Amino acid sequence: MARRLGFEIEPPITNASGPESETYERLIRIARSSVGAVITKSMTHCPRTGNPEPRLKHLDRDLGSLNSMGLPNLGYRAYAEMMSDLKGFGKPVIASIATAPCSHGLSPVEQYGEIAEALTESGADLLELNLSCPNLEAIPIAMDPQSVREMLEAVKTRVTVPISVKLPPYNNVPWIFEAVADVLIDLGVECVSTMNSEPNTMEIDLETMTQAIRPRQGYGGLGGRAVLPIALAEVHRCYTYFRQQDYDMLIFGVGGITEPEDAIKHHLAGADIVQIGTAYLTQGPEVFERIAVGVERWLEAHDFRNVSEIVGTVRDL
Ligand code: DHB
């Protein structure tokens, strides 16, 4: 892992961008926990209040969380200013970057370039480009290989820190995934984070017989327990494809990790590092330590020395 990034993420577990990662206090709380790196909420060029409430619903039976937050964040300048305090905890800081319509009239390409440069100058160790937000009106950039190329060229020409591209679940359109993956290889992208929330999902409140969240007629992105099998397949698809192309891509596995066993499955599917989103919302910062310790115990009990020995080793039946 160090060879690919130039630094360690140890333990190989971080928060996922999004849940409670949009303010200074919340980021400090994450930095104080046992995470191996801190990831910010996806920042945009201008501050955003996000979508109208209610915009987040925890599903019954701990199935997961449905949200259409609409990228509430403080705007990139605020995160650039926080960077030195966050770095004071001695762990890598990952700036997550997204685009949305901006009052300065900048194009998405201009926004990505400007934000990437500012955050790198202020000390971010890695940029996670969120090309897959499910809650904006537009089609996610990551569904269009040519747009992915344009965004990445804008960033890659301006910064030298490693980049992770946050991908959506490609479900049953592997040809779009492969066209995007070829662009990432072509441009020398170092990492992918897969997957973003499962888009266009809904929940119904039986008391009121209404949608459970207000924005977008109740449609939002799903995270948490329910998406684990989807995420495992997305991670595995990435691992297999980049290996076939003989390309050393570092994979952040995201989606449905609630227990140590879920993290182990992500690693077996091909994740080098795991990110925890919904389970952090429901369990708080202790979740990182609990999962990291559980993974360590499992490795010991199975005579493995570290996570890298099991990455991508799931076998066909
Ligand atoms: C939001 C953005 C995401 O990328 C995501 O996965 C879920 C929610 C948002 O702020 O709307």
Tab-separated table of N, CA, C and O in Angstrom, residues 134-188:
chain	number	residue	atom	x	y	z
A	134	PRO	N	-25.416	10.746	-5.716
A	134	PRO	CA	-26.704	10.283	-6.250
A	134	PRO	C	-27.822	11.300	-6.102
A	134	PRO	O	-28.916	11.076	-6.591
A	135	ASN	N	-27.563	12.428	-5.434
A	135	ASN	CA	-28.676	13.283	-5.027
A	135	ASN	C	-28.761	14.622	-5.744
A	135	ASN	O	-29.466	15.516	-5.311
A	136	LEU	N	-28.020	14.767	-6.823
A	136	LEU	CA	-28.153	15.989	-7.612
A	136	LEU	C	-29.037	15.659	-8.806
A	136	LEU	O	-29.244	14.502	-9.146
A	137	GLU	N	-29.548	16.689	-9.446
A	137	GLU	CA	-30.489	16.427	-10.544
A	137	GLU	C	-29.771	15.810	-11.751
A	137	GLU	O	-30.341	15.054	-12.515
A	138	ALA	N	-28.483	16.130	-11.914
A	138	ALA	CA	-27.764	15.679	-13.109
A	138	ALA	C	-27.364	14.205	-12.999
A	138	ALA	O	-27.310	13.637	-11.903
A	139	ILE	N	-27.073	13.589	-14.129
A	139	ILE	CA	-26.535	12.219	-14.143
A	139	ILE	C	-25.133	12.268	-13.539
A	139	ILE	O	-24.352	13.172	-13.860
A	140	PRO	N	-24.786	11.312	-12.655
A	140	PRO	CA	-23.436	11.361	-12.068
A	140	PRO	C	-22.350	11.324	-13.152
A	140	PRO	O	-22.475	10.597	-14.139
A	141	ILE	N	-21.308	12.136	-12.938
A	141	ILE	CA	-20.208	12.225	-13.902
A	141	ILE	C	-19.642	10.838	-14.195
A	141	ILE	O	-19.285	10.525	-15.338
A	142	ALA	N	-19.587	10.000	-13.175
A	142	ALA	CA	-18.958	8.682	-13.336
A	142	ALA	C	-19.744	7.749	-14.246
A	142	ALA	O	-19.297	6.639	-14.535
A	143	MET	N	-20.900	8.175	-14.724
A	143	MET	CA	-21.633	7.368	-15.702
A	143	MET	C	-21.257	7.777	-17.122
A	143	MET	O	-21.791	7.224	-18.088
A	144	ASP	N	-20.356	8.752	-17.271
A	144	ASP	CA	-19.991	9.243	-18.602
A	144	ASP	C	-18.452	9.306	-18.728
A	144	ASP	O	-17.819	10.235	-18.230
A	145	PRO	N	-17.856	8.304	-19.375
A	145	PRO	CA	-16.389	8.209	-19.417
A	145	PRO	C	-15.704	9.478	-19.939
A	145	PRO	O	-14.648	9.859	-19.421
A	146	GLN	N	-16.307	10.163	-20.897
A	146	GLN	CA	-15.663	11.364	-21.448
A	146	GLN	C	-15.623	12.476	-20.397
A	146	GLN	O	-14.615	13.178	-20.250
A	147	SER	N	-16.705	12.619	-19.628
A	147	SER	CA	-16.700	13.631	-18.556
A	147	SER	C	-15.690	13.263	-17.467
A	147	SER	O	-15.023	14.134	-16.913
A	148	VAL	N	-15.577	11.976	-17.177
A	148	VAL	CA	-14.585	11.538	-16.181
A	148	VAL	C	-13.196	11.981	-16.634
A	148	VAL	O	-12.405	12.526	-15.858
A	149	ARG	N	-12.919	11.777	-17.915
A	149	ARG	CA	-11.605	12.164	-18.448
A	149	ARG	C	-11.375	13.665	-18.273
A	149	ARG	O	-10.325	14.105	-17.808
A	150	GLU	N	-12.380	14.469	-18.614
A	150	GLU	CA	-12.213	15.930	-18.527
A	150	GLU	C	-11.957	16.377	-17.085
A	150	GLU	O	-11.080	17.204	-16.830
A	151	MET	N	-12.719	15.820	-16.143
A	151	MET	CA	-12.540	16.215	-14.725
A	151	MET	C	-11.148	15.821	-14.240
A	151	MET	O	-10.456	16.588	-13.582
A	152	LEU	N	-10.754	14.607	-14.588
A	152	LEU	CA	-9.474	14.110	-14.087
A	152	LEU	C	-8.299	14.846	-14.713
A	152	LEU	O	-7.307	15.126	-14.036
A	153	GLU	N	-8.424	15.175	-15.983
A	153	GLU	CA	-7.330	15.930	-16.615
A	153	GLU	C	-7.172	17.279	-15.923
A	153	GLU	O	-6.054	17.734	-15.671
A	154	ALA	N	-8.306	17.903	-15.583
A	154	ALA	CA	-8.249	19.214	-14.914
A	154	ALA	C	-7.508	19.107	-13.586
A	154	ALA	O	-6.747	19.994	-13.201
A	155	VAL	N	-7.711	17.998	-12.885
A	155	VAL	CA	-7.087	17.840	-11.569
A	155	VAL	C	-5.642	17.366	-11.718
A	155	VAL	O	-4.724	17.909	-11.096
A	156	LYS	N	-5.451	16.362	-12.549
A	156	LYS	CA	-4.111	15.755	-12.678
A	156	LYS	C	-3.064	16.746	-13.193
A	156	LYS	O	-1.881	16.604	-12.899
A	157	THR	N	-3.501	17.738	-13.989
A	157	THR	CA	-2.511	18.702	-14.473
A	157	THR	C	-2.160	19.727	-13.390
A	157	THR	O	-1.185	20.444	-13.517
A	158	ARG	N	-2.965	19.785	-12.328
A	158	ARG	CA	-2.717	20.828	-11.312
A	158	ARG	C	-2.141	20.312	-10.010
A	158	ARG	O	-1.618	21.099	-9.222
A	159	VAL	N	-2.288	19.012	-9.732
A	159	VAL	CA	-1.785	18.502	-8.450
A	159	VAL	C	-1.019	17.199	-8.646
A	159	VAL	O	-1.221	16.495	-9.639
A	160	THR	N	-0.169	16.878	-7.663
A	160	THR	CA	0.605	15.631	-7.762
A	160	THR	C	0.235	14.620	-6.680
A	160	THR	O	0.712	13.494	-6.716
A	161	VAL	N	-0.602	15.012	-5.711
A	161	VAL	CA	-0.994	14.032	-4.678
A	161	VAL	C	-1.819	12.920	-5.324
A	161	VAL	O	-2.438	13.132	-6.369
A	162	PRO	N	-1.829	11.712	-4.699
A	162	PRO	CA	-2.641	10.642	-5.267
A	162	PRO	C	-4.133	10.978	-5.263
A	162	PRO	O	-4.599	11.757	-4.419
A	163	ILE	N	-4.822	10.370	-6.195
A	163	ILE	CA	-6.257	10.640	-6.361
A	163	ILE	C	-7.026	9.340	-6.266
A	163	ILE	O	-6.605	8.315	-6.819
A	164	SER	N	-8.152	9.396	-5.554
A	164	SER	CA	-9.099	8.283	-5.580
A	164	SER	C	-10.387	8.767	-6.215
A	164	SER	O	-10.883	9.839	-5.871
A	165	VAL	N	-10.909	8.003	-7.140
A	165	VAL	CA	-12.179	8.367	-7.766
A	165	VAL	C	-13.299	7.583	-7.089
A	165	VAL	O	-13.246	6.353	-7.016
A	166	LYS	N	-14.282	8.302	-6.559
A	166	LYS	CA	-15.413	7.644	-5.891
A	166	LYS	C	-16.425	7.247	-6.952
A	166	LYS	O	-16.986	8.084	-7.656
A	167	LEU	N	-16.625	5.947	-7.062
A	167	LEU	CA	-17.464	5.388	-8.126
A	167	LEU	C	-18.856	5.054	-7.604
A	167	LEU	O	-19.026	4.698	-6.430
A	168	PRO	N	-19.838	5.106	-8.490
A	168	PRO	CA	-21.180	4.642	-8.110
A	168	PRO	C	-21.233	3.133	-8.285
A	168	PRO	O	-20.350	2.560	-8.926
A	169	PRO	N	-22.275	2.482	-7.758
A	169	PRO	CA	-22.457	1.077	-8.136
A	169	PRO	C	-22.823	1.012	-9.620
A	169	PRO	O	-23.720	1.730	-10.058
A	170	TYR	N	-22.124	0.195	-10.388
A	170	TYR	CA	-22.440	0.084	-11.818
A	170	TYR	C	-23.451	-1.039	-12.076
A	170	TYR	O	-23.920	-1.190	-13.199
A	171	ASN	N	-23.767	-1.775	-11.026
A	171	ASN	CA	-24.798	-2.812	-11.122
A	171	ASN	C	-24.670	-3.598	-12.423
A	171	ASN	O	-23.644	-4.186	-12.672
A	172	ASN	N	-25.692	-3.559	-13.268
A	172	ASN	CA	-25.640	-4.418	-14.463
A	172	ASN	C	-25.223	-3.670	-15.730
A	172	ASN	O	-25.611	-4.055	-16.826
A	173	VAL	N	-24.423	-2.601	-15.579
A	173	VAL	CA	-23.861	-1.951	-16.767
A	173	VAL	C	-22.331	-1.983	-16.726
A	173	VAL	O	-21.674	-0.941	-16.660
A	174	PRO	N	-21.760	-3.196	-16.769
A	174	PRO	CA	-20.304	-3.310	-16.632
A	174	PRO	C	-19.554	-2.594	-17.748
A	174	PRO	O	-18.416	-2.169	-17.541
A	175	TRP	N	-20.174	-2.406	-18.914
A	175	TRP	CA	-19.434	-1.748	-19.999
A	175	TRP	C	-19.153	-0.284	-19.663
A	175	TRP	O	-18.135	0.252	-20.071
A	176	ILE	N	-20.048	0.362	-18.892
A	176	ILE	CA	-19.742	1.745	-18.483
A	176	ILE	C	-18.592	1.719	-17.479
A	176	ILE	O	-17.642	2.493	-17.573
A	177	PHE	N	-18.660	0.786	-16.531
A	177	PHE	CA	-17.545	0.656	-15.586
A	177	PHE	C	-16.227	0.472	-16.345
A	177	PHE	O	-15.223	1.134	-16.048
A	178	GLU	N	-16.221	-0.413	-17.314
A	178	GLU	CA	-14.950	-0.725	-17.984
A	178	GLU	C	-14.432	0.480	-18.774
A	178	GLU	O	-13.226	0.745	-18.794
A	179	ALA	N	-15.346	1.228	-19.400
A	179	ALA	CA	-14.913	2.421	-20.145
A	179	ALA	C	-14.333	3.463	-19.182
A	179	ALA	O	-13.327	4.118	-19.486
A	180	VAL	N	-14.949	3.612	-18.010
A	180	VAL	CA	-14.426	4.544	-17.001
A	180	VAL	C	-13.085	4.036	-16.469
A	180	VAL	O	-12.111	4.797	-16.346
A	181	ALA	N	-13.018	2.745	-16.186
A	181	ALA	CA	-11.771	2.168	-15.644
A	181	ALA	C	-10.620	2.384	-16.625
A	181	ALA	O	-9.490	2.685	-16.213
A	182	ASP	N	-10.899	2.268	-17.916
A	182	ASP	CA	-9.837	2.476	-18.915
A	182	ASP	C	-9.324	3.921	-18.878
A	182	ASP	O	-8.125	4.166	-19.058
A	183	VAL	N	-10.238	4.867	-18.633
A	183	VAL	CA	-9.814	6.272	-18.509
A	183	VAL	C	-8.911	6.423	-17.281
A	183	VAL	O	-7.855	7.086	-17.334
A	184	LEU	N	-9.293	5.792	-16.166
A	184	LEU	CA	-8.499	5.916	-14.929
A	184	LEU	C	-7.092	5.358	-15.148
A	184	LEU	O	-6.096	5.932	-14.700
A	185	ILE	N	-7.028	4.243	-15.858
A	185	ILE	CA	-5.724	3.629	-16.141
A	185	ILE	C	-4.911	4.569	-17.035
A	185	ILE	O	-3.738	4.854	-16.772
A	186	ASP	N	-5.560	5.077	-18.061
A	186	ASP	CA	-4.889	5.948	-19.029
A	186	ASP	C	-4.282	7.174	-18.348
A	186	ASP	O	-3.196	7.629	-18.699
A	187	LEU	N	-4.997	7.702	-17.346
A	187	LEU	CA	-4.540	8.941	-16.702
A	187	LEU	C	-3.717	8.667	-15.435
A	187	LEU	O	-3.339	9.589	-14.727
A	188	GLY	N	-3.467	7.406	-15.151
A	188	GLY	CA	-2.595	7.074	-14.022
A	188	GLY	C	-3.218	7.336	-12.662
A	188	GLY	O	-2.499	7.659	-11.698
